[in-house]
Short mmCIF file of N, CA and C in Angstrom, two decimals:
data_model
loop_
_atom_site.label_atom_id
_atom_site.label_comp_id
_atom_site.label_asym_id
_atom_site.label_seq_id
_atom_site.Cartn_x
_atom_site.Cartn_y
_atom_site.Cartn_z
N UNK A 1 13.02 -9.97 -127.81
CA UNK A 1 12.33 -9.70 -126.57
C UNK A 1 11.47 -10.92 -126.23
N UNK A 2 11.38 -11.15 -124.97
CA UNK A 2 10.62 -12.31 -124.70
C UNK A 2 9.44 -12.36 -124.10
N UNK A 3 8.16 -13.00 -123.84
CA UNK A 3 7.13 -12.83 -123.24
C UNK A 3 7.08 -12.12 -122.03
N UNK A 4 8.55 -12.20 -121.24
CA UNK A 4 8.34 -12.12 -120.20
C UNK A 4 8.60 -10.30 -119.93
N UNK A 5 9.12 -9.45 -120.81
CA UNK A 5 9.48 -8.18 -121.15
C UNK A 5 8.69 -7.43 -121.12
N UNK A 6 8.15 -6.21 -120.25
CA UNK A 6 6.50 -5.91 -120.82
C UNK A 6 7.51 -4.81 -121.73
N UNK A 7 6.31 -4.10 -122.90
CA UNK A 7 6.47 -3.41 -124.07
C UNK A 7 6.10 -1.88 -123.12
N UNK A 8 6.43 -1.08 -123.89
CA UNK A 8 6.55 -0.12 -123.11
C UNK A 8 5.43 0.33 -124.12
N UNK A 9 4.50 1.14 -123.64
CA UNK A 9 3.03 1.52 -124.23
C UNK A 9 3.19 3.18 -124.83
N UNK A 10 3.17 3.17 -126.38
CA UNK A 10 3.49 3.87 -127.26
C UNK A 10 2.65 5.42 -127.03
N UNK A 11 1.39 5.07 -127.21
CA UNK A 11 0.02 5.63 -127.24
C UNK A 11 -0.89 6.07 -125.88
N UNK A 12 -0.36 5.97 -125.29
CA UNK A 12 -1.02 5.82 -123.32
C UNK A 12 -2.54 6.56 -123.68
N UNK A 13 -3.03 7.66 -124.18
CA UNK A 13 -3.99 8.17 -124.64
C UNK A 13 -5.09 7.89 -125.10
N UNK A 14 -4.88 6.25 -126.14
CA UNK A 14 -5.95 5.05 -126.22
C UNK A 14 -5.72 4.16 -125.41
N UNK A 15 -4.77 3.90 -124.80
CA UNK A 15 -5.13 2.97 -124.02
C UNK A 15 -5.57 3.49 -122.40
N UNK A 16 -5.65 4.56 -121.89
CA UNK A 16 -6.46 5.26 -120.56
C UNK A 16 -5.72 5.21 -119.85
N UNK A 17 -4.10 4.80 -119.98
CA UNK A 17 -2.85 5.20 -119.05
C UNK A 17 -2.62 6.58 -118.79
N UNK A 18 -2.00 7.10 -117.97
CA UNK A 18 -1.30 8.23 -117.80
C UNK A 18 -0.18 8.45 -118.97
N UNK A 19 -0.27 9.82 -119.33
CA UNK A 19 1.13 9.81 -120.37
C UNK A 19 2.14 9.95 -119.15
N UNK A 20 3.39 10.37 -120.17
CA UNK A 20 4.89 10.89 -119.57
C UNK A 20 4.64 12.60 -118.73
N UNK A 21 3.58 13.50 -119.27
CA UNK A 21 3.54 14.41 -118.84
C UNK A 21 3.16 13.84 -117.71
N UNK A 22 1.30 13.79 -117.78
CA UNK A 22 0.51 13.33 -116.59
C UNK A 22 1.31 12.41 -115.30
N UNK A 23 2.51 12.10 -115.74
CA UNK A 23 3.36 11.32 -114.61
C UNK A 23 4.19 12.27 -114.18
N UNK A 24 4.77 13.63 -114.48
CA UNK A 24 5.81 13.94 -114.61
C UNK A 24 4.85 15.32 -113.37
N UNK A 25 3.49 15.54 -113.92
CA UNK A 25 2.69 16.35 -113.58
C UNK A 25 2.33 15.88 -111.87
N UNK A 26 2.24 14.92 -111.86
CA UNK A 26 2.23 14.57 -110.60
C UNK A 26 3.03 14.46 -109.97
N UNK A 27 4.27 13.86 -109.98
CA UNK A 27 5.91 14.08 -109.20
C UNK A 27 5.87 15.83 -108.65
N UNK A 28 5.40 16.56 -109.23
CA UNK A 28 5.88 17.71 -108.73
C UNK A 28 4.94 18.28 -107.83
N UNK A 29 4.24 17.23 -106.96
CA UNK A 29 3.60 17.65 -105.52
C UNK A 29 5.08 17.00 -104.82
N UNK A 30 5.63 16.21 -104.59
CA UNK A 30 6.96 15.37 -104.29
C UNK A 30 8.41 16.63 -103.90
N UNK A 31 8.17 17.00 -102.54
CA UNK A 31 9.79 17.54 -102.92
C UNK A 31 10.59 16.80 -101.85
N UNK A 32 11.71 17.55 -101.70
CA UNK A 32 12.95 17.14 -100.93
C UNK A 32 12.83 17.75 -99.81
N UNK A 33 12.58 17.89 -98.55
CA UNK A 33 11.92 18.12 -97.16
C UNK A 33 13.78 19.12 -97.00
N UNK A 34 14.57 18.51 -97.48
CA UNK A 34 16.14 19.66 -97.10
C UNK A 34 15.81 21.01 -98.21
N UNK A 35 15.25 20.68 -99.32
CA UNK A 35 15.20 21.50 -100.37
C UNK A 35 13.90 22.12 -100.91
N UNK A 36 13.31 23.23 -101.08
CA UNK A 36 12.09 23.69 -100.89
C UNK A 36 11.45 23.41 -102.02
N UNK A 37 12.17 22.77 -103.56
CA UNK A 37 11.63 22.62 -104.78
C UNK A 37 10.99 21.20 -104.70
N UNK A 38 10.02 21.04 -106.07
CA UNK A 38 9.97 19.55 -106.34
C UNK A 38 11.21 18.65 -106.80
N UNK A 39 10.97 17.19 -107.01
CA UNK A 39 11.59 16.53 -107.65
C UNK A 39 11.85 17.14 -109.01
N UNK A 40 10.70 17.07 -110.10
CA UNK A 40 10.91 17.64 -111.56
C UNK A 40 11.81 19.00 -111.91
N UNK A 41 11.56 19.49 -111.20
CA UNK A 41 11.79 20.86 -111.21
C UNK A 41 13.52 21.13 -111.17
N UNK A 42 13.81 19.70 -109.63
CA UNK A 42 15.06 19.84 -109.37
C UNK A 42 15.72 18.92 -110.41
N UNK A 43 15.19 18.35 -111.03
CA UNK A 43 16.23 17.60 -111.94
C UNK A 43 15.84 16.37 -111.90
N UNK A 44 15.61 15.48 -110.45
CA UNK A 44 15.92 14.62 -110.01
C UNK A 44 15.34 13.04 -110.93
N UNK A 45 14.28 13.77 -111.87
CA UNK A 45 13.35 12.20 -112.87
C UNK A 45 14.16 11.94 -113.86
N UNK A 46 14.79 10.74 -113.79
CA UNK A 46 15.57 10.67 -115.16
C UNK A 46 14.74 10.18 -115.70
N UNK A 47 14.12 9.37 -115.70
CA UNK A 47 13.02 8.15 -116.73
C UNK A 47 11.56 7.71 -116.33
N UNK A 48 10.64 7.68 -117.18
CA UNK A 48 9.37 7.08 -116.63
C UNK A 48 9.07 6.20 -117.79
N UNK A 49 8.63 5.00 -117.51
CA UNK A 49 8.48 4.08 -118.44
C UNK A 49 6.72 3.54 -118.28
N UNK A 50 6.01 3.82 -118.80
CA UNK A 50 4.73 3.48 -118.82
C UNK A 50 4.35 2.22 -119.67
N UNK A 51 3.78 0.74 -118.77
CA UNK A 51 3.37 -0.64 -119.20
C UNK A 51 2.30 -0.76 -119.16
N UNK A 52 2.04 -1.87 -120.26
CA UNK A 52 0.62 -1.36 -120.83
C UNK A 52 -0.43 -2.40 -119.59
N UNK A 53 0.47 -3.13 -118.34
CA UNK A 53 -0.39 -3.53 -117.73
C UNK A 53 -0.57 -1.86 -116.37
N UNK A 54 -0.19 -1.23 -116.40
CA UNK A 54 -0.59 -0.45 -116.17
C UNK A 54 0.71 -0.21 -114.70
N UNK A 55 1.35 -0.48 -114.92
CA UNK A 55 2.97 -0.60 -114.21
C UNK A 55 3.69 0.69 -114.19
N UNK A 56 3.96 1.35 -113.64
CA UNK A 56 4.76 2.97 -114.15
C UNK A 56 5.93 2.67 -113.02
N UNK A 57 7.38 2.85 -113.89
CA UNK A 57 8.70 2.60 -113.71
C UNK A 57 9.08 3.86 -113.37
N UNK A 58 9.61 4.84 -112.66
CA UNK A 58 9.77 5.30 -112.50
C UNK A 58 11.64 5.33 -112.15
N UNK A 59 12.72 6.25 -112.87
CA UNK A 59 13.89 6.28 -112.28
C UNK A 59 14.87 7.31 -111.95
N UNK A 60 15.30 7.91 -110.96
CA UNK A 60 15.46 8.97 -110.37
C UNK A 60 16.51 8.65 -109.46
N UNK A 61 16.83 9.88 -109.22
CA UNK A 61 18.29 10.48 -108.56
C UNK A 61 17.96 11.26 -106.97
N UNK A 62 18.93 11.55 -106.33
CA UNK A 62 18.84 12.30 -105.50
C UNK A 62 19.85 13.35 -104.88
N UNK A 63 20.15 14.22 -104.76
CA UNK A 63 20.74 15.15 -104.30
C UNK A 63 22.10 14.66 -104.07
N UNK A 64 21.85 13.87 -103.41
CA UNK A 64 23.40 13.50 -103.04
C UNK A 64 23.14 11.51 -102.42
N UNK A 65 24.54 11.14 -102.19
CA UNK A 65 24.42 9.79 -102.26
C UNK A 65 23.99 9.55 -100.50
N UNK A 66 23.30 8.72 -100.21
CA UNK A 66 22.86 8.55 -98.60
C UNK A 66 22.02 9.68 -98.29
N UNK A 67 21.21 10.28 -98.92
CA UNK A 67 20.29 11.22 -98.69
C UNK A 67 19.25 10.67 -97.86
N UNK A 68 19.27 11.25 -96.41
CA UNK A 68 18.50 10.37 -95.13
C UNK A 68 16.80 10.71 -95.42
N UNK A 69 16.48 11.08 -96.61
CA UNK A 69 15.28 11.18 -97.07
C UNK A 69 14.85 10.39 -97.59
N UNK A 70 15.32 9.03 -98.68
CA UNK A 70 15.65 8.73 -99.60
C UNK A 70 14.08 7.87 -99.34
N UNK A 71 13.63 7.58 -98.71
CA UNK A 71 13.05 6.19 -98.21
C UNK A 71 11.57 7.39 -98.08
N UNK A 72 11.81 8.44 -97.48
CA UNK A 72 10.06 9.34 -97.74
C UNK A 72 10.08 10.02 -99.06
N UNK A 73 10.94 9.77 -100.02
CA UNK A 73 10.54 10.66 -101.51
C UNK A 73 10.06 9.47 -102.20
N UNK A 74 10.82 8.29 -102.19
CA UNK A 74 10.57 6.85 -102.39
C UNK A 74 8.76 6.78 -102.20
N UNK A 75 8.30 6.87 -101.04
CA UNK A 75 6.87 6.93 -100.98
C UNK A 75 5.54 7.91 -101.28
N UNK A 76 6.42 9.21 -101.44
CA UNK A 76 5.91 10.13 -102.03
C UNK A 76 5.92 10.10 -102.83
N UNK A 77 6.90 9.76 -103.99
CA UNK A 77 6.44 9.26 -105.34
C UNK A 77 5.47 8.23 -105.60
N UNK A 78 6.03 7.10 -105.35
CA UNK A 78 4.61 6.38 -105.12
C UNK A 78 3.25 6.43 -105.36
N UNK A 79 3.05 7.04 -103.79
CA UNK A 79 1.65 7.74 -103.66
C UNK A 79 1.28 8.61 -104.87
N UNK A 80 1.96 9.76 -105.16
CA UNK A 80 1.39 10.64 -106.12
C UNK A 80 1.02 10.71 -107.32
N UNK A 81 2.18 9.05 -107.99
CA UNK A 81 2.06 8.48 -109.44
C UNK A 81 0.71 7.14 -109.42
N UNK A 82 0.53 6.51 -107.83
CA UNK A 82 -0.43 5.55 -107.87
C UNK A 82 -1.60 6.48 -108.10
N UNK A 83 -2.22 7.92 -107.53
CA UNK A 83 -3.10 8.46 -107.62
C UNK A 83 -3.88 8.85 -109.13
N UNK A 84 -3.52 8.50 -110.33
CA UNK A 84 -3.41 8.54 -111.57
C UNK A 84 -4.33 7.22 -111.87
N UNK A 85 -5.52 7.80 -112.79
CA UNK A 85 -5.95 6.60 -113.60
C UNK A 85 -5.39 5.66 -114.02
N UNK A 86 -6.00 4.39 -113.71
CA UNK A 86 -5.51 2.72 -114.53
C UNK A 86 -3.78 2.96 -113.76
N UNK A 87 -3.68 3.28 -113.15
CA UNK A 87 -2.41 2.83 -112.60
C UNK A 87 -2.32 1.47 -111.23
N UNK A 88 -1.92 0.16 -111.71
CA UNK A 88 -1.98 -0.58 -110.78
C UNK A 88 -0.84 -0.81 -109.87
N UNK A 89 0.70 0.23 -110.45
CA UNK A 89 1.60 -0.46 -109.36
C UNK A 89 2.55 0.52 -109.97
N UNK A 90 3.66 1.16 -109.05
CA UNK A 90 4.87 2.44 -109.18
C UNK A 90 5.72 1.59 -108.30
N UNK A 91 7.01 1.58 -108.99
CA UNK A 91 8.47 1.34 -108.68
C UNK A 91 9.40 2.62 -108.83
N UNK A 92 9.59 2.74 -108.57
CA UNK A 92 10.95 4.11 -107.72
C UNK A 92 12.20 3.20 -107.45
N UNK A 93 12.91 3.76 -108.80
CA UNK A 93 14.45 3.42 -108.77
C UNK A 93 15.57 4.67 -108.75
N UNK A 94 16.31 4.01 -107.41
CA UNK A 94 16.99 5.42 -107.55
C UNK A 94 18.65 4.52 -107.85
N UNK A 95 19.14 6.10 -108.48
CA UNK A 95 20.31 5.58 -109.72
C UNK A 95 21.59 7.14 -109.34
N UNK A 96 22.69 6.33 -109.38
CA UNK A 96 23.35 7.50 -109.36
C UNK A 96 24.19 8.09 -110.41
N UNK A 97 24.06 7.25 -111.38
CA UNK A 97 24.94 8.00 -112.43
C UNK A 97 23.88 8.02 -113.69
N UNK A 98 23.97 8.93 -114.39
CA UNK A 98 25.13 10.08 -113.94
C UNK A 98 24.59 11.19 -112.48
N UNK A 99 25.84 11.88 -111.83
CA UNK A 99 25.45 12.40 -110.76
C UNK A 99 24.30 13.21 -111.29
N UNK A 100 23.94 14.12 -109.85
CA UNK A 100 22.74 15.21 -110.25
C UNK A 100 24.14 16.27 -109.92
N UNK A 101 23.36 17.42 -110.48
CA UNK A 101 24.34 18.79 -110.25
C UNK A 101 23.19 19.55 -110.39
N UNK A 102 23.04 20.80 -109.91
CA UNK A 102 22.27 21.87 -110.46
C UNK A 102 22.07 22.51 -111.85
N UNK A 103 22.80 21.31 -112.60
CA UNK A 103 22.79 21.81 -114.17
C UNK A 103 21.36 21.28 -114.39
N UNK A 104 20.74 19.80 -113.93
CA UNK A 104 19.91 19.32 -114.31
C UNK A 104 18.22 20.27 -114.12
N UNK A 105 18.79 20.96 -113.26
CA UNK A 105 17.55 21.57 -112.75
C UNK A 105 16.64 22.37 -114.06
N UNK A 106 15.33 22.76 -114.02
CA UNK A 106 14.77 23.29 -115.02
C UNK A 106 14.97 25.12 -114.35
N UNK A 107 14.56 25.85 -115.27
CA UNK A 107 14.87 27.09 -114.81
C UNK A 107 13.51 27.26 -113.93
N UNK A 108 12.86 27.26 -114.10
CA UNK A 108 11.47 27.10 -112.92
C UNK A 108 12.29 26.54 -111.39
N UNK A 109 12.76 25.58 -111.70
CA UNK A 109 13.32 24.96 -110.53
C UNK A 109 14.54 26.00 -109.74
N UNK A 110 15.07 26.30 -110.41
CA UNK A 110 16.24 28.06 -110.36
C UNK A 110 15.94 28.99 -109.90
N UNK A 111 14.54 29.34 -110.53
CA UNK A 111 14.21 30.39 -110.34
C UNK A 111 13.60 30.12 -108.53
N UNK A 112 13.00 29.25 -108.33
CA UNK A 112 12.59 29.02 -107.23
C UNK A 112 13.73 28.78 -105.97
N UNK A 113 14.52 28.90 -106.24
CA UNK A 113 15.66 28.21 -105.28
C UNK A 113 16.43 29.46 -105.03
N UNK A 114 16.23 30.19 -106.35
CA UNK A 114 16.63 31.74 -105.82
C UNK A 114 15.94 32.36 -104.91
N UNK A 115 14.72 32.16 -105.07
CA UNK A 115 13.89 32.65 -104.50
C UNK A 115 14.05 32.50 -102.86
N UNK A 116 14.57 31.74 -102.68
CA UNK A 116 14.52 30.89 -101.35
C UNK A 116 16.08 31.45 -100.51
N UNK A 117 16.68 31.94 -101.40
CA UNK A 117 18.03 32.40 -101.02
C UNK A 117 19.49 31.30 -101.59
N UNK A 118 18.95 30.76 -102.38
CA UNK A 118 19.73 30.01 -102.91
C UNK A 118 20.86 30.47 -103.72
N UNK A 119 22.05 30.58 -104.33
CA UNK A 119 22.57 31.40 -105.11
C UNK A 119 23.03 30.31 -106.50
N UNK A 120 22.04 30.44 -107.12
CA UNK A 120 22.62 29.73 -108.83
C UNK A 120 22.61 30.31 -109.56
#
């Protein structure tokens, strides 16, 4: 690894970062304006990578490919992960493989989508 690599921060707890929850905890003000759930819920966070300059990577999926949302969840994440202590900067990568399906979803996320008239 080279200087130029940041290390991905083991401990976030001593050092006054946000953990993986506390990031994961915040995404789920974030939903899909077609779909009544959050991001987390729906599946959509594949990865959060927390740097110890205080950088949070964020990498995620979306419903489907050309999702004309793509660009306001993009900033809603953002916003909701910058709002977090010692956080100086959020990147939102969106990735399509592997696809999303409704397998990814959490049952919270299910249960809510039933709720809504959804049938899973």
């Amino acid at each position: 690894m080279d200087d130029l690599t940041p290390t991905p921060v083991t401990d976030t707890a001593v050092s006054g970062l946000p953990t993986e929850e506390q990031v994961l905890e915040a995404l789920k003000v974030v939903k899909d304006p077609e779909i009544p759930v959050n991001v987390v819920d729906l599946g959509l966070i594949y990865g959060v990578d927390i740097n110890p300059d205080g950088v949070i990577d964020i990498t995620m999926t979306l419903t489907s490919v050309g999702c004309p949302v793509q660009d306001l969840i993009r900033a809603d994440a953002e916003m909701a992960v910058s709002r977090l202590d010692n956080v100086n900067e959020v990147n939102v990568e969106f990735v399509w493989t592997p696809p999303w399906g409704p397998d990814k979803m959490t049952e919270d996320g299910k249960r809510q989508m039933r709720m809504f008239g959804f049938n899973l």
